[in-house]
C-alpha positions as a Markdown table, in Angstrom:
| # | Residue | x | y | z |
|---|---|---|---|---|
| 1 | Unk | 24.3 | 106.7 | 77.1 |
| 2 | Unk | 26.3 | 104.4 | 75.0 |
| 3 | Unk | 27.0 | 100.6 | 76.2 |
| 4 | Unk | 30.4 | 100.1 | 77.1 |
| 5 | Unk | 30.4 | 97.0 | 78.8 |
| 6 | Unk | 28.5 | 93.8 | 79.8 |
| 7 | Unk | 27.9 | 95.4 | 83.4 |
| 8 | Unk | 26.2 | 98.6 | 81.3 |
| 9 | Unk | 24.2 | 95.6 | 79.7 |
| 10 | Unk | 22.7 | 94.2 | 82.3 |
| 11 | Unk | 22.2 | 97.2 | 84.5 |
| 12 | Unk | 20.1 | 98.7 | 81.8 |
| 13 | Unk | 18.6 | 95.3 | 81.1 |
| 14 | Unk | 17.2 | 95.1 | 85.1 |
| 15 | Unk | 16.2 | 98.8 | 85.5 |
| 16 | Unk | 14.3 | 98.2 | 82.1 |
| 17 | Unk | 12.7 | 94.9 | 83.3 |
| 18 | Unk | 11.5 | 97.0 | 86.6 |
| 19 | Unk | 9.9 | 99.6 | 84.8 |
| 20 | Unk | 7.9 | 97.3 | 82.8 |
| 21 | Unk | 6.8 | 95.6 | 85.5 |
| 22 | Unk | 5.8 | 98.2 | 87.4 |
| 23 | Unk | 3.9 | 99.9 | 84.1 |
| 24 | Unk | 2.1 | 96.4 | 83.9 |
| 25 | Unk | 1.0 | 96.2 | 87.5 |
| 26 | Unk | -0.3 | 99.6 | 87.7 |
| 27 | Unk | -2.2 | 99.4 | 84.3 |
| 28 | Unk | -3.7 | 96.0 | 85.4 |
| 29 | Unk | -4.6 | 97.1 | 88.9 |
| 30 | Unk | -6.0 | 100.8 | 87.4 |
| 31 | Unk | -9.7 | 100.7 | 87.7 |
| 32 | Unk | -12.8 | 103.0 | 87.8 |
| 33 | Unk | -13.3 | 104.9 | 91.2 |
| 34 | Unk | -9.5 | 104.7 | 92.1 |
| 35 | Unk | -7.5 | 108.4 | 92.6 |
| 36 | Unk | -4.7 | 108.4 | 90.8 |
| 37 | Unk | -2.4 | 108.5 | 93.6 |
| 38 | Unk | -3.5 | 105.3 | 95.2 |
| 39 | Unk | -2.7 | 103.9 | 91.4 |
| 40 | Unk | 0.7 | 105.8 | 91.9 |
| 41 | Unk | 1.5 | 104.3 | 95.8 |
| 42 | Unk | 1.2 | 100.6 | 93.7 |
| 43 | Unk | 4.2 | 101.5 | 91.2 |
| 44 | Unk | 5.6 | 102.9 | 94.3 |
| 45 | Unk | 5.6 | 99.9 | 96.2 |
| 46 | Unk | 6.6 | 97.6 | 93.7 |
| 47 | Unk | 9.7 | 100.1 | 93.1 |
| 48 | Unk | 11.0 | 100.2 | 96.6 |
| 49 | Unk | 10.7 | 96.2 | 96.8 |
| 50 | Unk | 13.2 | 95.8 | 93.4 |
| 51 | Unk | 15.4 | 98.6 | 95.0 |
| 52 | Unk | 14.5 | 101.0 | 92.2 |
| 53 | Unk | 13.8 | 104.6 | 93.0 |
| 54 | Unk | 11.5 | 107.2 | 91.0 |
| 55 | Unk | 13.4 | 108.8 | 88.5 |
| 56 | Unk | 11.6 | 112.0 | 88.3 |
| 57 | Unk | 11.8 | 112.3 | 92.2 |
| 58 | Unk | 15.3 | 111.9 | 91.7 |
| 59 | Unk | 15.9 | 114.0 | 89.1 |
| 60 | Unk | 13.2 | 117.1 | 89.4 |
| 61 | Unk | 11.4 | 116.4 | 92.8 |
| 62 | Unk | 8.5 | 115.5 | 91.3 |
| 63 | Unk | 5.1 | 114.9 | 93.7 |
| 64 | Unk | 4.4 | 111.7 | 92.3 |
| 65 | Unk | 6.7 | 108.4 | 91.9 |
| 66 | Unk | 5.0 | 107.9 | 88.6 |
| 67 | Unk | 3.1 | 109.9 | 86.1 |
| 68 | Unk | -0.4 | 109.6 | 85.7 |
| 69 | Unk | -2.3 | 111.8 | 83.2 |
| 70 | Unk | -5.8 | 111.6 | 82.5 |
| 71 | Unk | -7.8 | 112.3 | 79.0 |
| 72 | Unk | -6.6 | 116.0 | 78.1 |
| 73 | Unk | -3.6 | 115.5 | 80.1 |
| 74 | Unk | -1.0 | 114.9 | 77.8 |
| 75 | Unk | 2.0 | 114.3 | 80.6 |
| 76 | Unk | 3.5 | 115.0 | 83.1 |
| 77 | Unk | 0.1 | 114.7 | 85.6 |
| 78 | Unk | 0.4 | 115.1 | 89.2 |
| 79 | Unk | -0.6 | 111.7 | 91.4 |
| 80 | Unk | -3.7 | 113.0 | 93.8 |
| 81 | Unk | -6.0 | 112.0 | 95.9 |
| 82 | Unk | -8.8 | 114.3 | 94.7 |
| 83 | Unk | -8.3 | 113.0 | 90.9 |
| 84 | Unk | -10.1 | 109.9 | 90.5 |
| 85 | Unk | -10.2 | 107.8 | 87.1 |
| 86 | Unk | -13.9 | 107.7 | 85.6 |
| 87 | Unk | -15.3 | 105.0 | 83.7 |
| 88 | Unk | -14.4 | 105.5 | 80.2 |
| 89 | Unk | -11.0 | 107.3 | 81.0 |
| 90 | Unk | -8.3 | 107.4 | 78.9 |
| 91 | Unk | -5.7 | 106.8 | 81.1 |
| 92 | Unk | -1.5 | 107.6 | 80.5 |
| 93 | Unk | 0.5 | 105.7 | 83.1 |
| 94 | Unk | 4.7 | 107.0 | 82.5 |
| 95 | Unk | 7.3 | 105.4 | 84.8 |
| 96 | Unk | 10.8 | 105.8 | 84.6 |
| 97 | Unk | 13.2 | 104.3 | 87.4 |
| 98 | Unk | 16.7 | 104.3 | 88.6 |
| 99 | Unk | 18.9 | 101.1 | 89.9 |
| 100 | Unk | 22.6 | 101.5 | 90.5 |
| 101 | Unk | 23.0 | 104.2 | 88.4 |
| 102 | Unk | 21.2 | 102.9 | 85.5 |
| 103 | Unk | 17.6 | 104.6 | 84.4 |
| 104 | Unk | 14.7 | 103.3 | 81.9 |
| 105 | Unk | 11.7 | 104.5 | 81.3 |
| 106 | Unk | 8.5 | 103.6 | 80.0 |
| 107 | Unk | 4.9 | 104.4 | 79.3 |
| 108 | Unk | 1.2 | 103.6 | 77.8 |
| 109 | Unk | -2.4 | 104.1 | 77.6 |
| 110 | Unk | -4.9 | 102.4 | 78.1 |
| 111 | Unk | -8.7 | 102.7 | 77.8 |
| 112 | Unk | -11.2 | 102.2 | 81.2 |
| 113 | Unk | -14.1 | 100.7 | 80.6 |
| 114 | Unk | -16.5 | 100.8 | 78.8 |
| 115 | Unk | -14.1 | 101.5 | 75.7 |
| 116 | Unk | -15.2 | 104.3 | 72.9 |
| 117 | Unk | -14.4 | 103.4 | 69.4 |
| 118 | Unk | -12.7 | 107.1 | 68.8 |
| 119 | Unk | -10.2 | 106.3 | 72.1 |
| 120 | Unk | -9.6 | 102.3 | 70.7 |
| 121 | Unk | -8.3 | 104.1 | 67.3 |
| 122 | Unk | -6.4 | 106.9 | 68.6 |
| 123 | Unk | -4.7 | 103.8 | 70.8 |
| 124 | Unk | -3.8 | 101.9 | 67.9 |
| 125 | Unk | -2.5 | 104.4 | 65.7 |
| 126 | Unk | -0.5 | 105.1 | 68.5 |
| 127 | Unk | 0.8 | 101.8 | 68.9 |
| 128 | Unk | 1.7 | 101.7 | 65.6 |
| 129 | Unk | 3.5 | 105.2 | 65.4 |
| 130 | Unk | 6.0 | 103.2 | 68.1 |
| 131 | Unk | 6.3 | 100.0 | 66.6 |
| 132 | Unk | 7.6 | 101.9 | 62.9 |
| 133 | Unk | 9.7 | 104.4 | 65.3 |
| 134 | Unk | 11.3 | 100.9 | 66.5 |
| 135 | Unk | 11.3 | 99.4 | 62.9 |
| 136 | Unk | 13.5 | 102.7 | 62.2 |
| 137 | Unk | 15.5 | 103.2 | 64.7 |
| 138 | Unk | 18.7 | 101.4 | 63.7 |
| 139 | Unk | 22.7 | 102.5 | 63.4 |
| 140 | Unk | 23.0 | 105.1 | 60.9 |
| 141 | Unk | 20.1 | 106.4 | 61.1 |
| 142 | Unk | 18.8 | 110.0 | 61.4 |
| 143 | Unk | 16.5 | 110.9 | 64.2 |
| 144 | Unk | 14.8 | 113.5 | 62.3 |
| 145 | Unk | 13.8 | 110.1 | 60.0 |
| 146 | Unk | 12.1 | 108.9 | 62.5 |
| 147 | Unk | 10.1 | 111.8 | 63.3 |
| 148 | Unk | 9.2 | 112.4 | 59.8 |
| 149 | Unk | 7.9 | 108.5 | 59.5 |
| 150 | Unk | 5.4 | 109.3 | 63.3 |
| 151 | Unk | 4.3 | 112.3 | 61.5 |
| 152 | Unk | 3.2 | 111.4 | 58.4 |
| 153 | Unk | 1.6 | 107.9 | 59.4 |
| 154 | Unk | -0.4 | 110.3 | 62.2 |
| 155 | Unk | -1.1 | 112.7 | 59.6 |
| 156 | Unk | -2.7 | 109.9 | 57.4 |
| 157 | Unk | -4.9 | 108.8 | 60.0 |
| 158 | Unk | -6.2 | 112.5 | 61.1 |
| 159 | Unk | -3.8 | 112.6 | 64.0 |
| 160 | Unk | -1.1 | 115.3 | 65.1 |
| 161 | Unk | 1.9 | 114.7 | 66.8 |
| 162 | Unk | 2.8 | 117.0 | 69.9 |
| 163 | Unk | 5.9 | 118.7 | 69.4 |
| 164 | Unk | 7.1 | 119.8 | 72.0 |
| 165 | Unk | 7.2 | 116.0 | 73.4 |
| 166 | Unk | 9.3 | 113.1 | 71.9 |
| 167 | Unk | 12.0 | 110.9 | 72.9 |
| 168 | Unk | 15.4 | 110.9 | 74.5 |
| 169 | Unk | 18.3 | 109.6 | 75.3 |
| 170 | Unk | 18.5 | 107.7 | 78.9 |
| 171 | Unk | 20.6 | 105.3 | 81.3 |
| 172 | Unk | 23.0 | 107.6 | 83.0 |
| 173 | Unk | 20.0 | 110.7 | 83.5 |
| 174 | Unk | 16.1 | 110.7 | 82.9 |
| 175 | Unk | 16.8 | 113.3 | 79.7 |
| 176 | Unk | 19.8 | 112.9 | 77.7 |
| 177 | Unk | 20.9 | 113.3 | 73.6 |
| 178 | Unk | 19.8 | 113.1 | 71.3 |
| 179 | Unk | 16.5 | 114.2 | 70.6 |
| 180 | Unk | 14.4 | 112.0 | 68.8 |
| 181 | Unk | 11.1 | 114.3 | 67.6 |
| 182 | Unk | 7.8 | 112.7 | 66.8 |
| 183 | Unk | 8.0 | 115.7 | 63.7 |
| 184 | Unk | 10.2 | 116.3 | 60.8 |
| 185 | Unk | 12.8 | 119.1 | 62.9 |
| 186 | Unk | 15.0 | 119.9 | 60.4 |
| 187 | Unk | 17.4 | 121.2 | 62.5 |
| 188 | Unk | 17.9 | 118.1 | 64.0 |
| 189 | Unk | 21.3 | 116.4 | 63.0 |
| 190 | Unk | 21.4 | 113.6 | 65.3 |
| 191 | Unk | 22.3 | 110.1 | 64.1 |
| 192 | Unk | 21.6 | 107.0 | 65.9 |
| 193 | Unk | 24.8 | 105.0 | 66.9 |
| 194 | Unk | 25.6 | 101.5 | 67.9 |
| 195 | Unk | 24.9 | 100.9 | 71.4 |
| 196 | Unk | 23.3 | 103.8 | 71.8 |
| 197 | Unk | 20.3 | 103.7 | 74.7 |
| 198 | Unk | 17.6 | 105.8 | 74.4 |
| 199 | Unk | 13.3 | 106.1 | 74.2 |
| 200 | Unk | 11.0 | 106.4 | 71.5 |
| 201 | Unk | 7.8 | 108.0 | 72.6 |
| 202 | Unk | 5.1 | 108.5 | 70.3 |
| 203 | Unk | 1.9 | 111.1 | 71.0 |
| 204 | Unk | -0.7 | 111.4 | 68.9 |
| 205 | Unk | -3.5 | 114.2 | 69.7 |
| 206 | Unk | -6.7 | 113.7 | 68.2 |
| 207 | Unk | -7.0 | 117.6 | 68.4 |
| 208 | Unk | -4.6 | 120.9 | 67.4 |
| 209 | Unk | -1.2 | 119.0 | 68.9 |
| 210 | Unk | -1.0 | 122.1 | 71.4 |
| 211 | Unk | -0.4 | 121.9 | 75.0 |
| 212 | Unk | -0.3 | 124.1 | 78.2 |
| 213 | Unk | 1.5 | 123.6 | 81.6 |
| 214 | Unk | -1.5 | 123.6 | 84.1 |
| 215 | Unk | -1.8 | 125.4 | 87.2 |
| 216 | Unk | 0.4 | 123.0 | 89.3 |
| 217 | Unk | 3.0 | 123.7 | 87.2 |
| 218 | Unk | 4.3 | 120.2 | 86.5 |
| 219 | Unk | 0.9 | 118.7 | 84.3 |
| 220 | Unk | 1.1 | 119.0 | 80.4 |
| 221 | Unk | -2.7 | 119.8 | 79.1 |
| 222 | Unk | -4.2 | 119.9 | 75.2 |
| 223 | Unk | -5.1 | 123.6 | 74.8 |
| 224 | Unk | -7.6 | 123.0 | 73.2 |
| 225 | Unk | -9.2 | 119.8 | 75.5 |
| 226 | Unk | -8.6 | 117.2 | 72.8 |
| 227 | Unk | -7.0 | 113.5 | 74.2 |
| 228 | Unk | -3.9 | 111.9 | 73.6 |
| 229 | Unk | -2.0 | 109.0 | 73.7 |
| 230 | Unk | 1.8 | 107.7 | 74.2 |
| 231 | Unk | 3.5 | 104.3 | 74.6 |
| 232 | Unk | 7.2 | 104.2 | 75.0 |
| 233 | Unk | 10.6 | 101.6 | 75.0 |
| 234 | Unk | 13.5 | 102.2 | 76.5 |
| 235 | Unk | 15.7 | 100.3 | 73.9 |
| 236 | Unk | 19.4 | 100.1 | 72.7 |
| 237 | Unk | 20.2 | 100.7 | 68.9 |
| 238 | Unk | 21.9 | 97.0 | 68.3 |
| 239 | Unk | 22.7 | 96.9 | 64.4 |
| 240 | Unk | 19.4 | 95.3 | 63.8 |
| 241 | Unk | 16.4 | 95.7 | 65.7 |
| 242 | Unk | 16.9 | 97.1 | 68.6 |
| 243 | Unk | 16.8 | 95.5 | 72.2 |
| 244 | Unk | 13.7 | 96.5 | 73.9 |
| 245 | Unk | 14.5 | 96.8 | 77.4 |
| 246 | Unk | 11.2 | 97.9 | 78.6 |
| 247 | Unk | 9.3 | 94.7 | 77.0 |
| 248 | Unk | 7.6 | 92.7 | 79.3 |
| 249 | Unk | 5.5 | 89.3 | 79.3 |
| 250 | Unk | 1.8 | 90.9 | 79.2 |
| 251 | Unk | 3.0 | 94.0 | 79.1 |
| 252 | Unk | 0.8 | 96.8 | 77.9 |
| 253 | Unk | 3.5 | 98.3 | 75.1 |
């Protein structure tokens, strides 16, 4: 999506405020000993009241109003009342929302406690792989740039980057162009334009960089049972730095 007017603006502006607010609240509420669906019926709620629906109901019929991915789940994980978050979880809370025809998206990870040193690292690096992706992203710029920049900084600090996930444009559908890798795709030509909306996305594996679809068909797993972790922006490229839509007071990205 490109912004065309004020009312584009401030549609993207709201639905990017309610999926930060709904990230926050389920990340604060999250605890040891909840499933992940009763974590999922809390962004739900808080959706419904702002007048928001779940994008990837919307868009895919997903069985979940958020996603929810646990440890070796690298996305895409199934709400449930059978999965329950452990103490010492790493735990990947993704929601993306729809207002009036406008869609945002967000995500992050967060640690349950008691923390491990290894998960407080692989957090951090990942923060910073998204805070040089939004450094980056400005008009003129390559998206392939940006994917090169993730992947070397994750490279440096023994991370890999999961390729077959990165970001996307957004705000008229969940998934739209360009692409913007978290790896140096050649064959990527895209170039970042003025007023263009889209997310950047970071994962960093602390294994291989491989994953699986599990067994319910929708949940993105490590192959090899290594964790990961992502935090995404929704943001518009605004000649400078671009507007984060998805920042929040407190917020956890």
């Amino acid at each position: 999506m490109i912004i065309e007017s004020e009312a584009d603006l401030r549609g993207m502006k709201r639905i990017g405020e309610i999926c930060g607010l709904t990230l926050k609240l389920m990340l604060d509420r999250a605890e040891a000993g909840m499933s992940t669906r009763d974590l999922d019926d809390i962004g739900r709620d808080f959706m419904l009241k702002m007048g928001a629906v779940s994008a990837p109901i919307q868009a895919y019929e997903f069985p979940g109003y958020t996603c929810i991915s646990l440890n070796d789940e690298a996305a895409h994980g199934v709400p449930r009342k059978d999965r329950f978050i452990r103490p010492g979880d790493l735990l990947n809370v993704d929601v993306s929302a729809v207002l009036e025809g406008y869609w945002g998206d967000t995500g992050a990870t967060i640690i349950v406690p008691p923390a491990r040193a290894d998960f407080v690292k692989l957090c951090q690096a990942t923060r910073n792989a998204l805070q040089l992706a939004i450094e980056l992203a400005r008009p003129g710029q390559r998206a392939r740039a940006i994917g090169r920049a993730v992947e070397k900084y994750a490279k440096r600090r023994g991370y890999r980057t999961l390729r077959e996930l990165g970001g996307h444009g957004v705000g008229r559908h969940i998934h739209e162009k360009p692409s913007i890798p978290n790896f140096h795709n050649r064959r990527n030509r895209d170039v970042l334009e003025d007023g263009m909306v889209l997310t950047l996305e970071p994962f960093l594996s602390a294994g291989r960089g491989r994953i699986k679809t599990a067994e319910d068909g929708w949940t993105l797993r490590t192959v090899d049972g290594s964790v990961t972790a992502q935090y995404e922006h929704t943001v518009i490229i605004n000649g400078g730095a671009p507007i984060l839509l998805t920042a929040v007071e407190g917020g956890y990205v």
